[in-house]
Amino acid sequence: MLLLAVNAFFLYRICRAFVEIKESRWAKALLFGTMYLTSGTVVWIGDNNFAMTLPFYIAAFLAATKGDRLGRLTVGGILFCFIMAVCAMADTYMIPVDKIGFYDTASRIARPVLYGVFYLMLRNGLKKESIQLPHRLWKLCAGLTVLPVVTLAVLILPTYWMPDSMLLHNLTLFQGLFILPLALLVSVILLKSIMVLADYEQKAQAAALAEMRQVYYEGLQREQIQVRTLRHDMRNHLNLVSGLLDRGEIGKAQEYLAELEESSALGRSERICENEIVNVVLSSKNSIIEQNGIKADFKVSLPAKLPISDTDLCALFGNALDNAIEAAQKSENKGISLRCKAEYGVFMLRLENSLAGDEHKDLSTTKKDKSLHGFGLAGMREIASRYNGAMDTQITGNRFELIVSIPLTQIETDKQKRS
């Protein structure tokens, strides 16, 4: 029983790094118990325990985990392949030890040794949070997983249906000496590949978020340059209008004035806070909020200079308000409340907005093309994490609340260390 518990410990630790286990105790107990029982299954080359164990194992594995179903099936299939290969090796090829009376003991000890080696080979890449992959990549991994599972089935099961064929049995035993170790190696490679794909996907998403931040920031910069240019040239514009009026070309003067009137540079310039970047973003979003009939309540107290980069500030406030505007537009009681200040060495942002009620529980995007949307919260979380801060979200009734906290003193300390 102790050795089985050791087996389950290694397998459970690996499992939780690749799939998300349900939070309830019964789910964790079910998964651990599944690994406990499966890891000790007697699997001879030539019996049907392989086929009989698979449906119960997969059913329990799916019941105890959550997330992408194909991803869970893939990880479960890889682990099942490894477990069955270990059991087949321990039970079938330890028979020579039986001559000195240690077959049962050797078979039981071989299992935790192999599971432990399996765990050590993956340990450096295992993370506390479970791996997240897009469905398209899980499809690829699932297709690759089918091969070792089918190979094991073809190796183990045929002699069960043809027990009188000694030639087939001996041939299968010989093939197993090569196929079973290969199945172990392929299981490790598949899990390593999933880890590499997850890292690549995370870096690709971070690059996409960084590009979106930069594009958003550059757009605001261009708008501000346009505003400054237009204001700087206002004397020339007035002289031109005056000249048109002197020549009696009233129609052209009116057309020119109407064209100037539509320019954002002549719009109402609000001073919400001392920080120029934040002020530009909030002013820009406030005009959109007013156009959509949303009640906004901004109270922001930020200094002119912050140790947070301009692009990150732009993305932080821009994404927060974009999400809030989109949600408030669909709700009945349209309202957005924003509070932000930097005090006692901490940057604090708190945003509340009304909801329509059709949002997903995990706050993921409700738009059809998920590859082009849904980066807002992920981008904000990435920014907060990069500055050693935190972001929390919660839904209470028909209200959404977002809180971002970033330790400014820690940023200054890190900058001094780098310099």
Coordinates of C-alpha atoms in Angstrom, one line a residue:
M1 CA 0.0 0.0 0.0
L2 CA 2.9 2.4 0.8
L3 CA 4.5 1.7 -2.6
L4 CA 1.2 2.3 -4.3
A5 CA 0.9 5.6 -2.5
V6 CA 4.4 6.6 -3.7
N7 CA 3.3 5.8 -7.2
A8 CA 0.2 7.9 -6.9
F9 CA 2.2 10.8 -5.4
F10 CA 4.5 11.0 -8.4
L11 CA 1.8 10.7 -11.0
Y12 CA -0.5 13.1 -9.2
R13 CA 2.2 15.8 -9.1
I14 CA 2.8 15.4 -12.8
C15 CA -0.9 15.4 -13.6
R16 CA -1.7 18.7 -11.8
A17 CA 1.0 20.5 -13.8
F18 CA -0.7 19.6 -17.1
V19 CA -4.4 19.7 -16.3
E20 CA -6.6 21.7 -13.9
I21 CA -7.9 19.6 -11.1
K22 CA -11.3 20.5 -9.7
E23 CA -11.2 22.3 -6.4
S24 CA -13.4 19.9 -4.5
R25 CA -11.8 17.3 -2.2
W26 CA -13.7 14.4 -3.8
A27 CA -12.2 15.3 -7.2
K28 CA -8.6 15.4 -5.8
A29 CA -9.3 12.2 -3.9
L30 CA -10.7 10.6 -7.0
L31 CA -7.7 11.5 -9.1
F32 CA -5.2 10.3 -6.5
G33 CA -7.2 7.1 -6.0
T34 CA -7.3 6.5 -9.7
M35 CA -3.5 6.9 -9.9
Y36 CA -3.2 4.7 -6.8
L37 CA -5.1 1.8 -8.3
T38 CA -4.0 2.1 -11.9
S39 CA -0.3 2.3 -11.0
G40 CA -0.5 -1.1 -9.4
T41 CA -2.6 -2.9 -12.1
V42 CA -1.3 -6.3 -13.0
V43 CA -0.6 -6.2 -16.8
W44 CA 0.8 -9.3 -18.5
I45 CA 1.6 -9.3 -22.1
G46 CA -1.3 -11.4 -23.3
D47 CA -4.1 -10.4 -20.8
N48 CA -7.0 -8.0 -21.2
N49 CA -6.4 -5.8 -18.1
F50 CA -5.2 -3.1 -20.4
A51 CA -8.5 -2.9 -22.2
M52 CA -10.6 -3.3 -19.1
T53 CA -8.7 -0.6 -17.1
L54 CA -8.8 2.1 -19.8
P55 CA -12.5 3.1 -19.8
F56 CA -12.7 3.4 -15.9
Y57 CA -9.4 5.3 -15.9
I58 CA -10.5 7.8 -18.5
A59 CA -13.9 8.3 -16.9
A60 CA -12.4 9.0 -13.5
F61 CA -9.7 11.2 -15.0
L62 CA -12.3 13.4 -16.8
A63 CA -14.5 13.5 -13.7
A64 CA -11.7 14.8 -11.5
T65 CA -10.4 17.5 -13.9
K66 CA -11.7 20.5 -15.8
G67 CA -10.8 22.5 -18.8
D68 CA -10.4 21.6 -22.5
R69 CA -11.8 18.1 -22.8
L70 CA -9.4 17.2 -25.6
G71 CA -6.5 18.4 -23.6
R72 CA -7.5 16.3 -20.6
L73 CA -8.0 13.3 -22.8
T74 CA -4.5 13.8 -24.3
V75 CA -2.8 14.1 -20.9
G76 CA -4.7 11.2 -19.5
G77 CA -3.8 9.1 -22.5
I78 CA -0.1 9.9 -22.2
L79 CA -0.1 9.1 -18.5
F80 CA -2.1 5.9 -19.1
C81 CA 0.4 4.8 -21.8
F82 CA 3.2 5.3 -19.4
I83 CA 1.5 3.5 -16.5
M84 CA 0.6 0.5 -18.6
A85 CA 4.1 0.3 -20.0
V86 CA 5.6 0.4 -16.5
C87 CA 3.1 -2.3 -15.3
A88 CA 3.8 -4.5 -18.3
M89 CA 7.5 -4.3 -17.8
A90 CA 7.3 -4.9 -14.0
D91 CA 4.9 -7.9 -14.3
T92 CA 6.1 -9.6 -17.5
Y93 CA 9.9 -9.3 -17.4
M94 CA 10.4 -9.8 -13.7
I95 CA 9.6 -13.5 -14.0
P96 CA 13.2 -14.7 -14.0
V97 CA 13.5 -13.2 -10.5
D98 CA 10.8 -15.6 -9.4
K99 CA 13.3 -18.4 -9.3
I100 CA 14.9 -17.0 -6.2
G101 CA 11.5 -16.0 -4.7
F102 CA 11.7 -12.2 -5.1
Y103 CA 9.4 -11.8 -8.1
D104 CA 6.5 -10.1 -6.3
T105 CA 8.8 -7.8 -4.3
A106 CA 10.8 -6.8 -7.3
S107 CA 7.7 -6.2 -9.4
R108 CA 6.3 -3.9 -6.7
I109 CA 9.6 -2.0 -6.2
A110 CA 10.2 -1.5 -9.9
R111 CA 7.0 0.6 -10.2
P112 CA 7.9 3.5 -7.9
V113 CA 11.4 3.6 -9.2
L114 CA 10.2 4.1 -12.8
Y115 CA 7.5 6.6 -11.8
G116 CA 10.1 8.5 -9.7
V117 CA 12.5 8.6 -12.7
F118 CA 9.6 9.8 -14.8
Y119 CA 8.8 12.6 -12.3
L120 CA 12.5 13.7 -12.1
M121 CA 12.8 13.9 -15.8
L122 CA 9.9 16.4 -15.9
R123 CA 10.3 18.1 -12.6
N124 CA 12.4 21.1 -13.8
G125 CA 9.7 22.1 -16.3
L126 CA 6.7 21.6 -14.0
K127 CA 4.9 24.7 -12.9
K128 CA 2.4 25.4 -10.1
E129 CA -0.3 26.5 -12.6
S130 CA -1.7 23.9 -15.1
I131 CA -0.7 24.2 -18.7
Q132 CA -3.0 26.1 -21.0
L133 CA -3.0 25.4 -24.7
P134 CA -5.3 26.5 -27.5
H135 CA -7.6 23.8 -28.8
R136 CA -5.8 23.6 -32.1
L137 CA -2.5 22.6 -30.4
W138 CA -4.3 20.0 -28.2
K139 CA -5.6 18.5 -31.4
L140 CA -2.0 18.1 -32.6
C141 CA -0.9 16.5 -29.3
A142 CA -3.9 14.2 -29.2
G143 CA -3.1 12.9 -32.7
L144 CA 0.5 12.2 -31.6
T145 CA -0.8 10.4 -28.4
V146 CA -2.9 7.9 -30.3
L147 CA 0.2 6.2 -31.7
P148 CA 1.8 5.0 -28.5
V149 CA -1.5 4.0 -27.0
V150 CA -2.4 1.9 -30.1
T151 CA 1.1 0.4 -30.2
L152 CA 0.7 -0.8 -26.6
A153 CA -2.7 -2.2 -27.3
V154 CA -1.4 -4.1 -30.4
L155 CA 1.5 -5.4 -28.3
I156 CA -0.4 -6.5 -25.2
L157 CA -3.8 -7.7 -26.4
P158 CA -3.4 -10.1 -29.5
T159 CA -2.0 -13.0 -27.5
Y160 CA -5.1 -12.9 -25.2
W161 CA -7.3 -13.8 -28.2
M162 CA -4.8 -16.4 -29.4
P163 CA -3.5 -18.0 -26.2
D164 CA -2.4 -21.3 -27.9
S165 CA 0.0 -19.6 -30.3
M166 CA 3.3 -20.0 -28.5
L167 CA 5.2 -18.6 -31.5
L168 CA 3.1 -15.4 -31.3
H169 CA 3.6 -15.2 -27.6
N170 CA 7.4 -15.5 -27.8
L171 CA 7.5 -13.0 -30.6
T172 CA 5.4 -10.6 -28.6
L173 CA 7.7 -10.9 -25.5
F174 CA 10.7 -10.2 -27.7
Q175 CA 9.0 -7.1 -29.3
G176 CA 8.0 -5.9 -25.9
L177 CA 11.7 -5.6 -24.9
F178 CA 11.9 -2.7 -27.4
I179 CA 8.4 -1.4 -27.6
L180 CA 7.8 -0.9 -23.8
P181 CA 10.9 1.2 -23.1
L182 CA 10.1 3.1 -26.3
A183 CA 6.6 3.8 -25.0
L184 CA 8.1 5.2 -21.8
L185 CA 10.4 7.5 -23.7
V186 CA 7.7 8.6 -26.1
S187 CA 5.5 9.5 -23.0
V188 CA 8.2 11.7 -21.7
I189 CA 8.8 13.3 -25.1
L190 CA 5.1 14.1 -25.5
L191 CA 4.8 15.7 -22.1
K192 CA 8.0 17.7 -22.8
S193 CA 6.6 18.8 -26.1
I194 CA 3.4 20.0 -24.5
M195 CA 5.5 22.0 -22.0
V196 CA 7.5 23.5 -24.9
L197 CA 4.3 24.4 -26.8
A198 CA 2.9 26.0 -23.7
D199 CA 6.0 28.2 -23.3
Y200 CA 6.0 29.1 -26.9
E201 CA 2.3 30.0 -26.8
Q202 CA 2.8 32.1 -23.7
K203 CA 5.7 34.0 -25.3
A204 CA 3.7 34.5 -28.5
Q205 CA 0.7 35.9 -26.5
A206 CA 3.1 38.2 -24.5
A207 CA 4.5 39.4 -27.8
A208 CA 1.0 40.0 -29.2
L209 CA 0.0 41.9 -26.1
A210 CA 3.2 44.0 -26.2
E211 CA 2.5 44.9 -29.9
M212 CA -1.0 45.8 -29.0
R213 CA 0.2 48.1 -26.2
Q214 CA 2.7 49.7 -28.5
V215 CA 0.2 50.3 -31.3
Y216 CA -2.3 51.7 -28.9
Y217 CA 0.3 54.0 -27.4
E218 CA 1.6 55.2 -30.8
G219 CA -2.0 55.9 -31.8
L220 CA -2.4 58.2 -28.8
Q221 CA 0.9 59.9 -29.5
R222 CA 0.0 60.6 -33.1
E223 CA -3.3 62.1 -31.9
Q224 CA -1.5 64.3 -29.5
I225 CA 1.0 65.4 -32.1
Q226 CA -1.9 66.3 -34.4
V227 CA -3.6 68.3 -31.6
R228 CA -0.4 70.2 -30.8
T229 CA 0.2 70.9 -34.5
L230 CA -3.3 72.1 -35.0
R231 CA -3.2 74.4 -32.0
H232 CA 0.2 75.7 -33.0
D233 CA -1.1 76.5 -36.5
M234 CA -4.3 78.1 -35.2
R235 CA -3.0 81.6 -36.1
N236 CA -2.5 80.6 -39.6
H237 CA -6.0 79.1 -39.7
L238 CA -7.6 82.3 -38.4
N239 CA -5.6 84.4 -40.9
L240 CA -6.9 82.2 -43.7
V241 CA -10.5 82.5 -42.6
S242 CA -10.1 86.2 -42.2
G243 CA -8.7 86.5 -45.7
L244 CA -11.6 84.5 -47.1
L245 CA -14.1 86.8 -45.4
D246 CA -12.3 89.9 -46.6
R247 CA -12.6 88.6 -50.2
G248 CA -16.3 87.9 -49.6
E249 CA -15.9 84.1 -49.9
I250 CA -18.2 83.4 -47.0
G251 CA -19.1 79.9 -48.2
K252 CA -15.5 78.8 -48.4
A253 CA -14.8 80.3 -44.9
Q254 CA -17.8 78.4 -43.5
E255 CA -16.6 75.2 -45.0
Y256 CA -13.1 75.7 -43.6
L257 CA -14.4 76.4 -40.2
A258 CA -16.7 73.4 -40.3
E259 CA -13.7 71.3 -41.2
L260 CA -11.7 72.7 -38.2
E261 CA -14.7 72.2 -35.9
E262 CA -14.6 68.4 -36.6
S263 CA -11.0 68.2 -35.5
S264 CA -10.3 66.5 -32.1
A265 CA -7.8 69.3 -31.4
L266 CA -10.6 71.8 -30.9
G267 CA -12.5 69.4 -28.6
R268 CA -12.9 70.0 -24.9
S269 CA -9.6 69.2 -23.1
E270 CA -10.1 67.8 -19.7
R271 CA -7.5 67.7 -17.0
I272 CA -8.3 64.6 -14.9
C273 CA -4.9 64.0 -13.4
E274 CA -1.3 65.3 -13.5
N275 CA 0.1 62.3 -15.4
E276 CA 0.0 63.3 -19.1
I277 CA -0.4 59.8 -20.5
V278 CA -3.1 58.7 -18.1
N279 CA -4.9 62.1 -18.7
V280 CA -4.8 61.6 -22.5
V281 CA -6.2 58.0 -22.2
L282 CA -9.0 59.0 -19.8
S283 CA -10.0 62.1 -21.8
S284 CA -10.1 60.0 -25.0
K285 CA -12.2 57.2 -23.3
N286 CA -14.4 59.8 -21.6
S287 CA -15.6 61.1 -24.9
I288 CA -16.6 57.6 -26.0
I289 CA -18.3 57.0 -22.7
E290 CA -20.4 60.2 -23.1
Q291 CA -21.3 59.3 -26.7
N292 CA -22.7 55.9 -25.5
G293 CA -24.8 57.5 -22.7
I294 CA -22.8 55.8 -19.9
K295 CA -22.5 57.5 -16.5
A296 CA -18.8 57.8 -15.6
D297 CA -17.3 58.7 -12.3
F298 CA -13.5 59.2 -12.5
K299 CA -11.4 60.1 -9.4
V300 CA -7.7 59.8 -10.3
S301 CA -4.8 61.2 -8.3
L302 CA -1.5 60.4 -10.0
P303 CA 1.8 62.3 -10.1
A304 CA 3.3 63.5 -13.4
K305 CA 6.0 60.8 -13.2
L306 CA 5.5 57.2 -12.4
P307 CA 8.1 54.3 -12.5
I308 CA 5.6 52.4 -14.8
S309 CA 6.3 52.8 -18.5
D310 CA 4.0 55.0 -20.6
T311 CA 3.1 52.1 -22.9
D312 CA 2.1 50.0 -19.9
L313 CA 0.1 52.8 -18.3
C314 CA -1.6 53.3 -21.6
A315 CA -2.5 49.6 -22.0
L316 CA -3.6 49.3 -18.4
F317 CA -6.1 52.1 -18.4
G318 CA -7.0 51.6 -22.1
N319 CA -7.8 47.9 -21.7
A320 CA -9.7 48.4 -18.4
L321 CA -11.9 51.1 -19.9
D322 CA -12.4 49.3 -23.2
N323 CA -13.7 46.3 -21.4
A324 CA -15.8 48.4 -19.0
I325 CA -17.4 50.4 -21.9
E326 CA -18.2 47.2 -23.9
A327 CA -19.9 45.6 -20.9
A328 CA -21.7 48.8 -19.8
Q329 CA -23.1 49.4 -23.3
K330 CA -25.1 46.1 -23.1
S331 CA -26.4 46.6 -19.6
E332 CA -29.5 48.4 -18.5
N333 CA -28.0 50.6 -15.8
K334 CA -25.0 51.9 -17.7
G335 CA -22.3 53.0 -15.3
I336 CA -18.5 53.0 -14.8
S337 CA -16.6 54.0 -11.7
L338 CA -12.8 54.5 -11.7
R339 CA -10.6 55.2 -8.7
C340 CA -6.8 55.4 -9.0
K341 CA -4.1 56.8 -6.8
A342 CA -0.4 56.4 -5.9
E343 CA 0.1 56.6 -2.2
Y344 CA 2.5 55.1 0.3
G345 CA 4.6 53.5 -2.5
V346 CA 1.7 51.6 -4.0
F347 CA -0.2 52.2 -7.2
M348 CA -3.9 51.3 -6.8
L349 CA -6.5 51.1 -9.5
R350 CA -10.1 50.1 -8.9
L351 CA -12.7 50.0 -11.6
E352 CA -16.4 49.0 -11.4
N353 CA -18.8 48.7 -14.2
S354 CA -22.3 47.3 -14.8
L355 CA -22.9 44.0 -16.6
A356 CA -25.5 42.7 -19.0
G357 CA -25.5 39.2 -17.5
D358 CA -24.3 37.3 -20.5
E359 CA -20.7 37.2 -19.5
H360 CA -18.7 33.9 -19.1
K361 CA -17.9 32.9 -15.6
D362 CA -14.2 32.8 -16.4
L363 CA -14.5 36.4 -17.8
S364 CA -13.3 35.2 -21.3
T365 CA -14.4 37.0 -24.4
T366 CA -18.0 36.4 -25.7
K367 CA -17.0 37.2 -29.2
K368 CA -16.9 34.5 -31.8
D369 CA -13.4 35.0 -33.0
K370 CA -11.5 34.3 -29.8
S371 CA -8.1 34.5 -31.5
L372 CA -8.6 38.2 -32.1
H373 CA -10.2 39.2 -28.8
G374 CA -10.0 38.5 -25.1
F375 CA -6.5 39.9 -24.5
G376 CA -7.7 42.8 -22.3
L377 CA -7.6 41.1 -18.9
A378 CA -4.7 38.9 -19.8
G379 CA -2.7 41.9 -20.9
M380 CA -3.5 43.8 -17.6
R381 CA -2.6 40.7 -15.6
E382 CA 0.7 40.4 -17.4
I383 CA 1.5 44.1 -16.8
A384 CA 0.7 43.8 -13.0
S385 CA 2.7 40.6 -12.8
R386 CA 5.8 42.1 -14.5
Y387 CA 5.9 44.9 -11.9
N388 CA 5.5 42.3 -9.1
G389 CA 1.9 43.5 -8.6
A390 CA -1.4 41.7 -8.6
M391 CA -4.8 41.9 -10.3
D392 CA -8.1 40.6 -8.9
T393 CA -11.5 40.5 -10.5
Q394 CA -14.9 39.5 -9.2
I395 CA -18.5 39.6 -10.2
T396 CA -21.1 40.6 -7.6
G397 CA -24.6 40.5 -8.9
N398 CA -24.7 42.7 -12.0
R399 CA -21.5 44.5 -11.2
F400 CA -17.9 43.8 -12.2
E401 CA -15.0 44.9 -10.1
L402 CA -11.3 45.0 -11.1
I403 CA -8.5 45.9 -8.7
V404 CA -4.8 46.3 -9.7
S405 CA -2.1 47.0 -7.2
I406 CA 1.6 47.6 -8.0
P407 CA 4.3 48.3 -5.5
L408 CA 6.1 51.4 -6.8
T409 CA 8.9 51.2 -4.2
Q410 CA 9.8 47.7 -5.5
I411 CA 10.1 49.0 -9.0
E412 CA 12.5 51.8 -7.9
T413 CA 14.6 49.3 -6.0
D414 CA 14.8 46.9 -9.0
K415 CA 15.9 49.8 -11.2
Q416 CA 18.6 50.8 -8.8
K417 CA 19.9 47.2 -8.7
R418 CA 20.0 47.0 -12.5
S419 CA 21.8 50.3 -12.7

